[in-house]
Amino acid sequence: MKKKRPTWIPVVAGLIRRKDQFLLGFRPNEEPVPSVWEFPGGKIEPGESPEDALIRELDEELGITVEVGPLRLSVTHNYGDVGVIILFYDVIYWQGEPRAIYHEDLKWAGKKELKSLPLPEANKKVLHRIIATLP
Ligand code: DGT
């Protein structure tokens, strides 16, 4: 019998930094990852480059126009029977003031606060590496 291949979802997330803080969005209460503070971003559409996906997602979610920098880190995680691979990119420049178009709320959080907030499991795994990207 043919083995069922797992489903993988490619996701991009932006590391938007202001001084020693990151911009986070509070996810609406929707499965599979409800009510946590996440790094803004979303799924890469088929045929789209990761950078273009991040530009599109940050425009849709926050209403900002960004310049995407280098890929800083990546992580894989399983949510039930689907796996996500999340590519975290530096956002080196943005135009406009971020607004909570998709999220319930936005906040700037520094190292100490990040460690105490509810975050997606996939982010907790690499939190030390995310924090290491702060100046
Ligand atoms: P859609 O089109 O309604 O399916 O939604 P998208 O494309 O905005 O994608 P989204 O944000 O629902 O999917 C991202 C997946 O990655 C979701 O399963 C949650 C998971 N995830 C884990 N950590 C993070 C994170 O820090 N940021 C984002 N954006 N997603 C994360």
mmCIF file of N, CA and C and ligand atoms in Angstrom:
data_model
loop_
_atom_site.group_PDB
_atom_site.id
_atom_site.type_symbol
_atom_site.label_atom_id
_atom_site.label_comp_id
_atom_site.label_asym_id
_atom_site.label_seq_id
_atom_site.Cartn_x
_atom_site.Cartn_y
_atom_site.Cartn_z
ATOM 1 N N MET A 1 0.843 -1.205 0.000
ATOM 2 C CA MET A 1 0.000 0.000 0.000
ATOM 3 C C MET A 1 0.875 1.250 0.000
ATOM 4 N N LYS A 2 0.433 2.255 -0.760
ATOM 5 C CA LYS A 2 1.240 3.477 -0.846
ATOM 6 C C LYS A 2 1.109 4.264 0.456
ATOM 7 N N LYS A 3 2.251 4.707 0.960
ATOM 8 C CA LYS A 3 2.238 5.476 2.200
ATOM 9 C C LYS A 3 1.712 6.889 1.916
ATOM 10 N N LYS A 4 0.800 7.364 2.780
ATOM 11 C CA LYS A 4 0.249 8.708 2.577
ATOM 12 C C LYS A 4 1.334 9.739 2.905
ATOM 13 N N ARG A 5 1.548 10.638 1.960
ATOM 14 C CA ARG A 5 2.574 11.662 2.221
ATOM 15 C C ARG A 5 2.025 12.704 3.185
ATOM 16 N N PRO A 6 2.859 13.200 4.092
ATOM 17 C CA PRO A 6 2.369 14.223 5.015
ATOM 18 C C PRO A 6 2.108 15.539 4.282
ATOM 19 N N THR A 7 1.237 16.351 4.848
ATOM 20 C CA THR A 7 0.967 17.665 4.261
ATOM 21 C C THR A 7 1.853 18.706 4.939
ATOM 22 N N TRP A 8 2.541 19.440 4.103
ATOM 23 C CA TRP A 8 3.417 20.504 4.607
ATOM 24 C C TRP A 8 2.907 21.850 4.144
ATOM 25 N N ILE A 9 2.905 22.805 5.073
ATOM 26 C CA ILE A 9 2.471 24.156 4.720
ATOM 27 C C ILE A 9 3.661 25.105 4.880
ATOM 28 N N PRO A 10 4.064 25.745 3.784
ATOM 29 C CA PRO A 10 5.154 26.711 3.907
ATOM 30 C C PRO A 10 4.624 28.079 4.350
ATOM 31 N N VAL A 11 5.273 28.628 5.356
ATOM 32 C CA VAL A 11 4.812 29.885 5.959
ATOM 33 C C VAL A 11 5.997 30.856 6.034
ATOM 34 N N VAL A 12 5.716 32.133 5.828
ATOM 35 C CA VAL A 12 6.746 33.158 6.044
ATOM 36 C C VAL A 12 6.318 34.050 7.196
ATOM 37 N N ALA A 13 7.287 34.520 7.973
ATOM 38 C CA ALA A 13 6.991 35.434 9.070
ATOM 39 C C ALA A 13 8.045 36.534 9.063
ATOM 40 N N GLY A 14 7.611 37.739 9.463
ATOM 41 C CA GLY A 14 8.517 38.888 9.411
ATOM 42 C C GLY A 14 9.061 39.253 10.785
ATOM 43 N N LEU A 15 10.361 39.482 10.848
ATOM 44 C CA LEU A 15 10.980 40.005 12.073
ATOM 45 C C LEU A 15 11.054 41.519 11.894
ATOM 46 N N ILE A 16 10.030 42.179 12.433
ATOM 47 C CA ILE A 16 9.929 43.640 12.292
ATOM 48 C C ILE A 16 10.434 44.237 13.601
ATOM 49 N N ARG A 17 11.586 44.870 13.538
ATOM 50 C CA ARG A 17 12.235 45.361 14.769
ATOM 51 C C ARG A 17 12.224 46.875 14.848
ATOM 52 N N ARG A 18 11.940 47.365 16.051
ATOM 53 C CA ARG A 18 12.090 48.795 16.327
ATOM 54 C C ARG A 18 12.890 48.882 17.616
ATOM 55 N N LYS A 19 14.090 49.419 17.532
ATOM 56 C CA LYS A 19 15.036 49.406 18.663
ATOM 57 C C LYS A 19 15.196 47.961 19.149
ATOM 58 N N ASP A 20 14.870 47.695 20.410
ATOM 59 C CA ASP A 20 15.082 46.331 20.901
ATOM 60 C C ASP A 20 13.758 45.575 21.058
ATOM 61 N N GLN A 21 12.804 45.916 20.188
ATOM 62 C CA GLN A 21 11.491 45.251 20.270
ATOM 63 C C GLN A 21 11.063 44.690 18.913
ATOM 64 N N PHE A 22 10.194 43.677 18.972
ATOM 65 C CA PHE A 22 9.597 43.098 17.766
ATOM 66 C C PHE A 22 8.120 43.455 17.706
ATOM 67 N N LEU A 23 7.602 43.566 16.497
ATOM 68 C CA LEU A 23 6.160 43.756 16.329
ATOM 69 C C LEU A 23 5.476 42.386 16.316
ATOM 70 N N LEU A 24 4.464 42.238 17.164
ATOM 71 C CA LEU A 24 3.684 40.991 17.242
ATOM 72 C C LEU A 24 2.213 41.297 17.007
ATOM 73 N N GLY A 25 1.501 40.308 16.472
ATOM 74 C CA GLY A 25 0.058 40.440 16.280
ATOM 75 C C GLY A 25 -0.662 39.346 17.049
ATOM 76 N N PHE A 26 -1.790 39.712 17.662
ATOM 77 C CA PHE A 26 -2.557 38.708 18.406
ATOM 78 C C PHE A 26 -3.502 38.015 17.437
ATOM 79 N N ARG A 27 -3.280 36.704 17.257
ATOM 80 C CA ARG A 27 -4.085 35.923 16.290
ATOM 81 C C ARG A 27 -5.525 35.823 16.753
ATOM 82 N N PRO A 28 -6.457 35.957 15.822
ATOM 83 C CA PRO A 28 -7.860 35.727 16.189
ATOM 84 C C PRO A 28 -8.035 34.313 16.736
ATOM 85 N N ASN A 29 -9.142 34.106 17.404
ATOM 86 C CA ASN A 29 -9.390 32.816 18.052
ATOM 87 C C ASN A 29 -9.804 31.756 17.030
ATOM 88 N N GLU A 30 -8.851 31.397 16.140
ATOM 89 C CA GLU A 30 -9.138 30.434 15.065
ATOM 90 C C GLU A 30 -8.146 29.291 15.123
ATOM 91 N N GLU A 31 -8.637 28.103 14.841
ATOM 92 C CA GLU A 31 -7.754 26.948 14.751
ATOM 93 C C GLU A 31 -6.819 27.125 13.560
ATOM 94 N N PRO A 32 -5.653 26.496 13.480
ATOM 95 C CA PRO A 32 -5.151 25.548 14.457
ATOM 96 C C PRO A 32 -4.316 26.206 15.570
ATOM 97 N N VAL A 33 -4.143 27.525 15.487
ATOM 98 C CA VAL A 33 -3.263 28.170 16.469
ATOM 99 C C VAL A 33 -3.980 29.404 17.026
ATOM 100 N N PRO A 34 -4.957 29.215 17.941
ATOM 101 C CA PRO A 34 -5.762 30.342 18.391
ATOM 102 C C PRO A 34 -5.119 31.164 19.509
ATOM 103 N N SER A 35 -5.450 32.449 19.515
ATOM 104 C CA SER A 35 -5.141 33.324 20.651
ATOM 105 C C SER A 35 -3.701 33.279 21.149
ATOM 106 N N VAL A 36 -2.803 33.531 20.233
ATOM 107 C CA VAL A 36 -1.389 33.666 20.621
ATOM 108 C C VAL A 36 -0.836 34.899 19.908
ATOM 109 N N TRP A 37 0.279 35.381 20.425
ATOM 110 C CA TRP A 37 0.978 36.488 19.768
ATOM 111 C C TRP A 37 1.930 35.900 18.741
ATOM 112 N N GLU A 38 1.787 36.305 17.486
ATOM 113 C CA GLU A 38 2.616 35.727 16.432
ATOM 114 C C GLU A 38 3.408 36.808 15.719
ATOM 115 N N PHE A 39 4.411 36.350 14.988
ATOM 116 C CA PHE A 39 5.127 37.234 14.088
ATOM 117 C C PHE A 39 4.279 37.334 12.817
ATOM 118 N N PRO A 40 3.937 38.554 12.406
ATOM 119 C CA PRO A 40 3.037 38.693 11.260
ATOM 120 C C PRO A 40 3.573 37.979 10.015
ATOM 121 N N GLY A 41 2.684 37.420 9.243
ATOM 122 C CA GLY A 41 3.059 36.675 8.036
ATOM 123 C C GLY A 41 1.944 35.719 7.682
ATOM 124 N N GLY A 42 2.253 34.709 6.875
ATOM 125 C CA GLY A 42 1.211 33.743 6.502
ATOM 126 C C GLY A 42 1.739 32.754 5.485
ATOM 127 N N LYS A 43 0.806 32.045 4.857
ATOM 128 C CA LYS A 43 1.181 30.954 3.950
ATOM 129 C C LYS A 43 1.703 31.474 2.611
ATOM 130 N N ILE A 44 2.694 30.768 2.089
ATOM 131 C CA ILE A 44 3.192 31.078 0.746
ATOM 132 C C ILE A 44 2.240 30.436 -0.250
ATOM 133 N N GLU A 45 1.743 31.233 -1.199
ATOM 134 C CA GLU A 45 0.862 30.686 -2.233
ATOM 135 C C GLU A 45 1.718 29.926 -3.253
ATOM 136 N N PRO A 46 1.135 28.890 -3.915
ATOM 137 C CA PRO A 46 1.911 28.159 -4.911
ATOM 138 C C PRO A 46 2.464 29.108 -5.985
ATOM 139 N N GLY A 47 3.729 28.949 -6.280
ATOM 140 C CA GLY A 47 4.352 29.745 -7.337
ATOM 141 C C GLY A 47 4.917 31.082 -6.871
ATOM 142 N N GLU A 48 4.628 31.460 -5.625
ATOM 143 C CA GLU A 48 5.076 32.751 -5.110
ATOM 144 C C GLU A 48 6.456 32.554 -4.444
ATOM 145 N N SER A 49 7.312 33.558 -4.538
ATOM 146 C CA SER A 49 8.574 33.446 -3.787
ATOM 147 C C SER A 49 8.279 33.762 -2.320
ATOM 148 N N PRO A 50 9.106 33.248 -1.390
ATOM 149 C CA PRO A 50 8.875 33.561 0.022
ATOM 150 C C PRO A 50 8.880 35.068 0.274
ATOM 151 N N GLU A 51 9.793 35.772 -0.375
ATOM 152 C CA GLU A 51 9.892 37.224 -0.158
ATOM 153 C C GLU A 51 8.620 37.927 -0.635
ATOM 154 N N ASP A 52 8.128 37.512 -1.814
ATOM 155 C CA ASP A 52 6.889 38.132 -2.333
ATOM 156 C C ASP A 52 5.701 37.800 -1.435
ATOM 157 N N ALA A 53 5.695 36.591 -0.889
ATOM 158 C CA ALA A 53 4.603 36.200 0.014
ATOM 159 C C ALA A 53 4.612 37.090 1.254
ATOM 160 N N LEU A 54 5.807 37.387 1.768
ATOM 161 C CA LEU A 54 5.882 38.214 2.976
ATOM 162 C C LEU A 54 5.453 39.655 2.666
ATOM 163 N N ILE A 55 5.880 40.158 1.534
ATOM 164 C CA ILE A 55 5.466 41.515 1.130
ATOM 165 C C ILE A 55 3.936 41.569 1.050
ATOM 166 N N ARG A 56 3.334 40.561 0.433
ATOM 167 C CA ARG A 56 1.875 40.533 0.277
ATOM 168 C C ARG A 56 1.181 40.409 1.639
ATOM 169 N N GLU A 57 1.644 39.481 2.464
ATOM 170 C CA GLU A 57 0.990 39.253 3.772
ATOM 171 C C GLU A 57 1.072 40.500 4.663
ATOM 172 N N LEU A 58 2.224 41.173 4.659
ATOM 173 C CA LEU A 58 2.363 42.331 5.555
ATOM 174 C C LEU A 58 1.551 43.524 5.051
ATOM 175 N N ASP A 59 1.331 43.560 3.752
ATOM 176 C CA ASP A 59 0.437 44.581 3.199
ATOM 177 C C ASP A 59 -1.009 44.256 3.604
ATOM 178 N N GLU A 60 -1.403 42.977 3.428
ATOM 179 C CA GLU A 60 -2.783 42.576 3.758
ATOM 180 C C GLU A 60 -3.074 42.678 5.253
ATOM 181 N N GLU A 61 -2.110 42.234 6.074
ATOM 182 C CA GLU A 61 -2.367 42.144 7.521
ATOM 183 C C GLU A 61 -2.129 43.439 8.281
ATOM 184 N N LEU A 62 -1.115 44.198 7.836
ATOM 185 C CA LEU A 62 -0.710 45.379 8.614
ATOM 186 C C LEU A 62 -0.843 46.692 7.847
ATOM 187 N N GLY A 63 -1.057 46.578 6.537
ATOM 188 C CA GLY A 63 -1.164 47.785 5.712
ATOM 189 C C GLY A 63 0.160 48.511 5.541
ATOM 190 N N ILE A 64 1.282 47.778 5.595
ATOM 191 C CA ILE A 64 2.586 48.419 5.392
ATOM 192 C C ILE A 64 3.268 47.841 4.151
ATOM 193 N N THR A 65 4.134 48.668 3.560
ATOM 194 C CA THR A 65 4.928 48.239 2.405
ATOM 195 C C THR A 65 6.334 47.987 2.925
ATOM 196 N N VAL A 66 6.831 46.768 2.719
ATOM 197 C CA VAL A 66 8.112 46.417 3.337
ATOM 198 C C VAL A 66 9.192 46.078 2.326
ATOM 199 N N GLU A 67 10.420 46.218 2.807
ATOM 200 C CA GLU A 67 11.563 45.683 2.085
ATOM 201 C C GLU A 67 12.044 44.491 2.910
ATOM 202 N N VAL A 68 12.094 43.342 2.239
ATOM 203 C CA VAL A 68 12.454 42.108 2.945
ATOM 204 C C VAL A 68 13.966 41.904 2.891
ATOM 205 N N GLY A 69 14.572 41.634 4.035
ATOM 206 C CA GLY A 69 16.009 41.380 4.121
ATOM 207 C C GLY A 69 16.311 39.898 4.075
ATOM 208 N N PRO A 70 17.430 39.509 4.673
ATOM 209 C CA PRO A 70 17.835 38.104 4.598
ATOM 210 C C PRO A 70 16.977 37.156 5.436
ATOM 211 N N LEU A 71 17.003 35.904 5.020
ATOM 212 C CA LEU A 71 16.381 34.830 5.807
ATOM 213 C C LEU A 71 17.220 34.660 7.072
ATOM 214 N N ARG A 72 16.600 34.774 8.238
ATOM 215 C CA ARG A 72 17.369 34.708 9.484
ATOM 216 C C ARG A 72 17.330 33.334 10.129
ATOM 217 N N LEU A 73 16.183 32.667 10.088
ATOM 218 C CA LEU A 73 16.096 31.332 10.663
ATOM 219 C C LEU A 73 14.835 30.654 10.167
ATOM 220 N N SER A 74 14.796 29.339 10.377
ATOM 221 C CA SER A 74 13.611 28.587 9.971
ATOM 222 C C SER A 74 13.343 27.525 11.015
ATOM 223 N N VAL A 75 12.101 27.039 11.022
ATOM 224 C CA VAL A 75 11.731 26.008 11.996
ATOM 225 C C VAL A 75 10.623 25.151 11.397
ATOM 226 N N THR A 76 10.575 23.892 11.784
ATOM 227 C CA THR A 76 9.448 23.053 11.400
ATOM 228 C C THR A 76 8.696 22.657 12.662
ATOM 229 N N HIS A 77 7.392 22.432 12.474
ATOM 230 C CA HIS A 77 6.578 22.040 13.625
ATOM 231 C C HIS A 77 5.349 21.285 13.120
ATOM 232 N N ASN A 78 4.852 20.363 13.916
ATOM 233 C CA ASN A 78 3.634 19.623 13.552
ATOM 234 C C ASN A 78 2.447 20.137 14.335
ATOM 235 N N TYR A 79 1.374 20.456 13.601
ATOM 236 C CA TYR A 79 0.103 20.749 14.265
ATOM 237 C C TYR A 79 -0.830 19.614 13.868
ATOM 238 N N GLY A 80 -1.001 18.637 14.715
ATOM 239 C CA GLY A 80 -1.834 17.490 14.365
ATOM 240 C C GLY A 80 -1.230 16.782 13.165
ATOM 241 N N ASP A 81 -2.013 16.650 12.073
ATOM 242 C CA ASP A 81 -1.484 15.901 10.930
ATOM 243 C C ASP A 81 -0.902 16.799 9.845
ATOM 244 N N VAL A 82 -0.775 18.090 10.105
ATOM 245 C CA VAL A 82 -0.057 18.930 9.137
ATOM 246 C C VAL A 82 1.207 19.493 9.762
ATOM 247 N N GLY A 83 2.207 19.627 8.899
ATOM 248 C CA GLY A 83 3.463 20.214 9.339
ATOM 249 C C GLY A 83 3.587 21.599 8.748
ATOM 250 N N VAL A 84 4.164 22.514 9.505
ATOM 251 C CA VAL A 84 4.469 23.831 8.931
ATOM 252 C C VAL A 84 5.983 23.995 8.916
ATOM 253 N N ILE A 85 6.460 24.649 7.869
ATOM 254 C CA ILE A 85 7.848 25.116 7.878
ATOM 255 C C ILE A 85 7.760 26.623 7.832
ATOM 256 N N ILE A 86 8.337 27.265 8.812
ATOM 257 C CA ILE A 86 8.231 28.724 8.901
ATOM 258 C C ILE A 86 9.595 29.346 8.613
ATOM 259 N N LEU A 87 9.606 30.237 7.637
ATOM 260 C CA LEU A 87 10.830 30.962 7.282
ATOM 261 C C LEU A 87 10.720 32.361 7.875
ATOM 262 N N PHE A 88 11.646 32.711 8.738
ATOM 263 C CA PHE A 88 11.635 34.034 9.377
ATOM 264 C C PHE A 88 12.612 34.956 8.633
ATOM 265 N N TYR A 89 12.075 36.025 8.095
ATOM 266 C CA TYR A 89 12.906 37.005 7.368
ATOM 267 C C TYR A 89 13.017 38.286 8.157
ATOM 268 N N ASP A 90 14.180 38.928 8.018
ATOM 269 C CA ASP A 90 14.324 40.291 8.524
ATOM 270 C C ASP A 90 13.483 41.220 7.658
ATOM 271 N N VAL A 91 12.816 42.155 8.323
ATOM 272 C CA VAL A 91 12.169 43.243 7.569
ATOM 273 C C VAL A 91 13.050 44.456 7.825
ATOM 274 N N ILE A 92 13.712 44.951 6.771
ATOM 275 C CA ILE A 92 14.728 45.976 7.019
ATOM 276 C C ILE A 92 14.181 47.393 6.887
ATOM 277 N N TYR A 93 13.012 47.511 6.283
ATOM 278 C CA TYR A 93 12.460 48.848 6.093
ATOM 279 C C TYR A 93 10.966 48.692 5.886
ATOM 280 N N TRP A 94 10.174 49.623 6.390
ATOM 281 C CA TRP A 94 8.756 49.589 6.057
ATOM 282 C C TRP A 94 8.198 50.999 5.972
ATOM 283 N N GLN A 95 7.156 51.105 5.213
ATOM 284 C CA GLN A 95 6.500 52.380 4.973
ATOM 285 C C GLN A 95 5.077 52.253 5.478
ATOM 286 N N GLY A 96 4.630 53.246 6.248
ATOM 287 C CA GLY A 96 3.280 53.211 6.802
ATOM 288 C C GLY A 96 3.322 52.806 8.262
ATOM 289 N N GLU A 97 2.227 53.062 8.960
ATOM 290 C CA GLU A 97 2.116 52.706 10.377
ATOM 291 C C GLU A 97 1.327 51.396 10.478
ATOM 292 N N PRO A 98 1.916 50.337 11.074
ATOM 293 C CA PRO A 98 1.206 49.052 11.137
ATOM 294 C C PRO A 98 -0.162 49.180 11.824
ATOM 295 N N ARG A 99 -1.172 48.587 11.199
ATOM 296 C CA ARG A 99 -2.541 48.590 11.753
ATOM 297 C C ARG A 99 -3.007 47.146 11.904
ATOM 298 N N ALA A 100 -3.875 46.901 12.897
ATOM 299 C CA ALA A 100 -4.382 45.543 13.132
ATOM 300 C C ALA A 100 -5.548 45.256 12.179
ATOM 301 N N ILE A 101 -5.217 44.985 10.912
ATOM 302 C CA ILE A 101 -6.263 44.704 9.915
ATOM 303 C C ILE A 101 -6.778 43.274 10.095
ATOM 304 N N TYR A 102 -5.840 42.347 10.318
ATOM 305 C CA TYR A 102 -6.203 40.937 10.505
ATOM 306 C C TYR A 102 -6.178 40.535 11.982
ATOM 307 N N HIS A 103 -5.191 41.055 12.704
ATOM 308 C CA HIS A 103 -5.014 40.641 14.102
ATOM 309 C C HIS A 103 -6.013 41.351 15.011
ATOM 310 N N GLU A 104 -6.214 40.776 16.202
ATOM 311 C CA GLU A 104 -7.088 41.434 17.185
ATOM 312 C C GLU A 104 -6.389 42.621 17.822
ATOM 313 N N ASP A 105 -5.049 42.550 17.868
ATOM 314 C CA ASP A 105 -4.283 43.629 18.487
ATOM 315 C C ASP A 105 -2.835 43.515 18.013
ATOM 316 N N LEU A 106 -2.107 44.612 18.118
ATOM 317 C CA LEU A 106 -0.671 44.605 17.805
ATOM 318 C C LEU A 106 0.078 45.102 19.027
ATOM 319 N N LYS A 107 1.331 44.655 19.163
ATOM 320 C CA LYS A 107 2.168 45.213 20.235
ATOM 321 C C LYS A 107 3.638 45.088 19.870
ATOM 322 N N TRP A 108 4.419 46.005 20.450
ATOM 323 C CA TRP A 108 5.874 45.914 20.349
ATOM 324 C C TRP A 108 6.360 45.254 21.636
ATOM 325 N N ALA A 109 7.132 44.202 21.503
ATOM 326 C CA ALA A 109 7.566 43.473 22.706
ATOM 327 C C ALA A 109 9.074 43.250 22.688
ATOM 328 N N GLY A 110 9.699 43.526 23.831
ATOM 329 C CA GLY A 110 11.129 43.288 23.996
ATOM 330 C C GLY A 110 11.385 41.879 24.504
ATOM 331 N N LYS A 111 12.674 41.596 24.690
ATOM 332 C CA LYS A 111 13.138 40.257 25.075
ATOM 333 C C LYS A 111 12.398 39.681 26.295
ATOM 334 N N LYS A 112 12.288 40.497 27.353
ATOM 335 C CA LYS A 112 11.709 39.998 28.590
ATOM 336 C C LYS A 112 10.229 39.644 28.402
ATOM 337 N N GLU A 113 9.509 40.553 27.729
ATOM 338 C CA GLU A 113 8.072 40.329 27.528
ATOM 339 C C GLU A 113 7.827 39.129 26.612
ATOM 340 N N LEU A 114 8.669 39.000 25.573
ATOM 341 C CA LEU A 114 8.519 37.876 24.635
ATOM 342 C C LEU A 114 8.536 36.533 25.354
ATOM 343 N N LYS A 115 9.368 36.458 26.377
ATOM 344 C CA LYS A 115 9.513 35.185 27.093
ATOM 345 C C LYS A 115 8.285 34.856 27.932
ATOM 346 N N SER A 116 7.444 35.867 28.198
ATOM 347 C CA SER A 116 6.291 35.601 29.067
ATOM 348 C C SER A 116 4.961 35.572 28.308
ATOM 349 N N LEU A 117 4.976 35.938 27.032
ATOM 350 C CA LEU A 117 3.710 35.989 26.275
ATOM 351 C C LEU A 117 3.319 34.617 25.745
ATOM 352 N N PRO A 118 2.000 34.370 25.530
ATOM 353 C CA PRO A 118 1.615 33.135 24.832
ATOM 354 C C PRO A 118 1.990 33.239 23.350
ATOM 355 N N LEU A 119 2.841 32.329 22.904
ATOM 356 C CA LEU A 119 3.320 32.309 21.511
ATOM 357 C C LEU A 119 2.969 30.965 20.898
ATOM 358 N N PRO A 120 2.929 30.860 19.556
ATOM 359 C CA PRO A 120 2.731 29.540 18.945
ATOM 360 C C PRO A 120 3.877 28.609 19.351
ATOM 361 N N GLU A 121 3.551 27.328 19.521
ATOM 362 C CA GLU A 121 4.576 26.341 19.903
ATOM 363 C C GLU A 121 5.779 26.408 18.958
ATOM 364 N N ALA A 122 5.482 26.600 17.670
ATOM 365 C CA ALA A 122 6.549 26.632 16.670
ATOM 366 C C ALA A 122 7.533 27.771 16.933
ATOM 367 N N ASN A 123 7.080 28.836 17.570
ATOM 368 C CA ASN A 123 7.957 29.982 17.832
ATOM 369 C C ASN A 123 8.778 29.770 19.095
ATOM 370 N N LYS A 124 8.168 29.078 20.072
ATOM 371 C CA LYS A 124 8.869 28.881 21.348
ATOM 372 C C LYS A 124 10.183 28.135 21.130
ATOM 373 N N LYS A 125 10.119 27.165 20.177
ATOM 374 C CA LYS A 125 11.298 26.353 19.881
ATOM 375 C C LYS A 125 12.512 27.178 19.481
ATOM 376 N N VAL A 126 12.261 28.299 18.826
ATOM 377 C CA VAL A 126 13.378 29.082 18.277
ATOM 378 C C VAL A 126 13.453 30.480 18.888
ATOM 379 N N LEU A 127 12.762 30.644 20.028
ATOM 380 C CA LEU A 127 12.702 31.983 20.620
ATOM 381 C C LEU A 127 14.095 32.533 20.931
ATOM 382 N N HIS A 128 14.988 31.669 21.408
ATOM 383 C CA HIS A 128 16.339 32.142 21.733
ATOM 384 C C HIS A 128 17.043 32.659 20.482
ATOM 385 N N ARG A 129 16.767 32.018 19.336
ATOM 386 C CA ARG A 129 17.407 32.454 18.079
ATOM 387 C C ARG A 129 16.753 33.721 17.555
ATOM 388 N N ILE A 130 15.447 33.849 17.790
ATOM 389 C CA ILE A 130 14.750 35.065 17.378
ATOM 390 C C ILE A 130 15.291 36.247 18.201
ATOM 391 N N ILE A 131 15.399 36.031 19.504
ATOM 392 C CA ILE A 131 15.878 37.098 20.401
ATOM 393 C C ILE A 131 17.316 37.486 20.036
ATOM 394 N N ALA A 132 18.095 36.507 19.595
ATOM 395 C CA ALA A 132 19.495 36.785 19.237
ATOM 396 C C ALA A 132 19.619 37.710 18.023
ATOM 397 N N THR A 133 18.520 37.936 17.294
ATOM 398 C CA THR A 133 18.586 38.847 16.144
ATOM 399 C C THR A 133 18.390 40.304 16.578
ATOM 400 N N LEU A 134 18.073 40.511 17.876
ATOM 401 C CA LEU A 134 17.928 41.898 18.355
ATOM 402 C C LEU A 134 19.318 42.528 18.466
ATOM 403 N N PRO A 135 19.388 43.852 18.328
ATOM 404 C CA PRO A 135 20.720 44.481 18.406
ATOM 405 C C PRO A 135 21.323 44.350 19.813
HETATM 406 P P1 DGT B 1 -5.215 31.786 5.242
HETATM 407 O O1 DGT B 1 -4.989 32.318 3.865
HETATM 408 O O2 DGT B 1 -6.503 32.246 5.868
HETATM 409 O O3 DGT B 1 -5.038 30.317 5.356
HETATM 410 O O4 DGT B 1 -4.129 32.464 6.196
HETATM 411 P P2 DGT B 1 -2.659 32.974 6.041
HETATM 412 O O5 DGT B 1 -2.068 32.763 4.679
HETATM 413 O O6 DGT B 1 -2.600 34.391 6.595
HETATM 414 O O7 DGT B 1 -1.827 32.034 6.999
HETATM 415 P P3 DGT B 1 -1.944 31.761 8.552
HETATM 416 O O8 DGT B 1 -1.324 32.925 9.293
HETATM 417 O O9 DGT B 1 -3.295 31.353 8.952
HETATM 418 O O10 DGT B 1 -1.010 30.472 8.618
HETATM 419 C C1 DGT B 1 0.198 30.426 9.213
HETATM 420 C C2 DGT B 1 0.360 29.063 9.853
HETATM 421 O O11 DGT B 1 1.616 29.027 10.556
HETATM 422 C C3 DGT B 1 -0.689 28.799 10.902
HETATM 423 O O12 DGT B 1 -0.913 27.404 10.979
HETATM 424 C C4 DGT B 1 -0.020 29.275 12.171
HETATM 425 C C5 DGT B 1 1.410 28.916 11.951
HETATM 426 N N1 DGT B 1 2.366 29.804 12.658
HETATM 427 C C6 DGT B 1 3.137 29.429 13.712
HETATM 428 N N2 DGT B 1 3.892 30.431 14.133
HETATM 429 C C7 DGT B 1 3.618 31.496 13.361
HETATM 430 C C8 DGT B 1 4.097 32.851 13.343
HETATM 431 O O13 DGT B 1 4.926 33.332 14.136
HETATM 432 N N3 DGT B 1 3.575 33.662 12.383
HETATM 433 C C9 DGT B 1 2.634 33.213 11.483
HETATM 434 N N4 DGT B 1 2.171 34.080 10.592
HETATM 435 N N5 DGT B 1 2.151 31.939 11.494
HETATM 436 C C10 DGT B 1 2.649 31.091 12.414
#
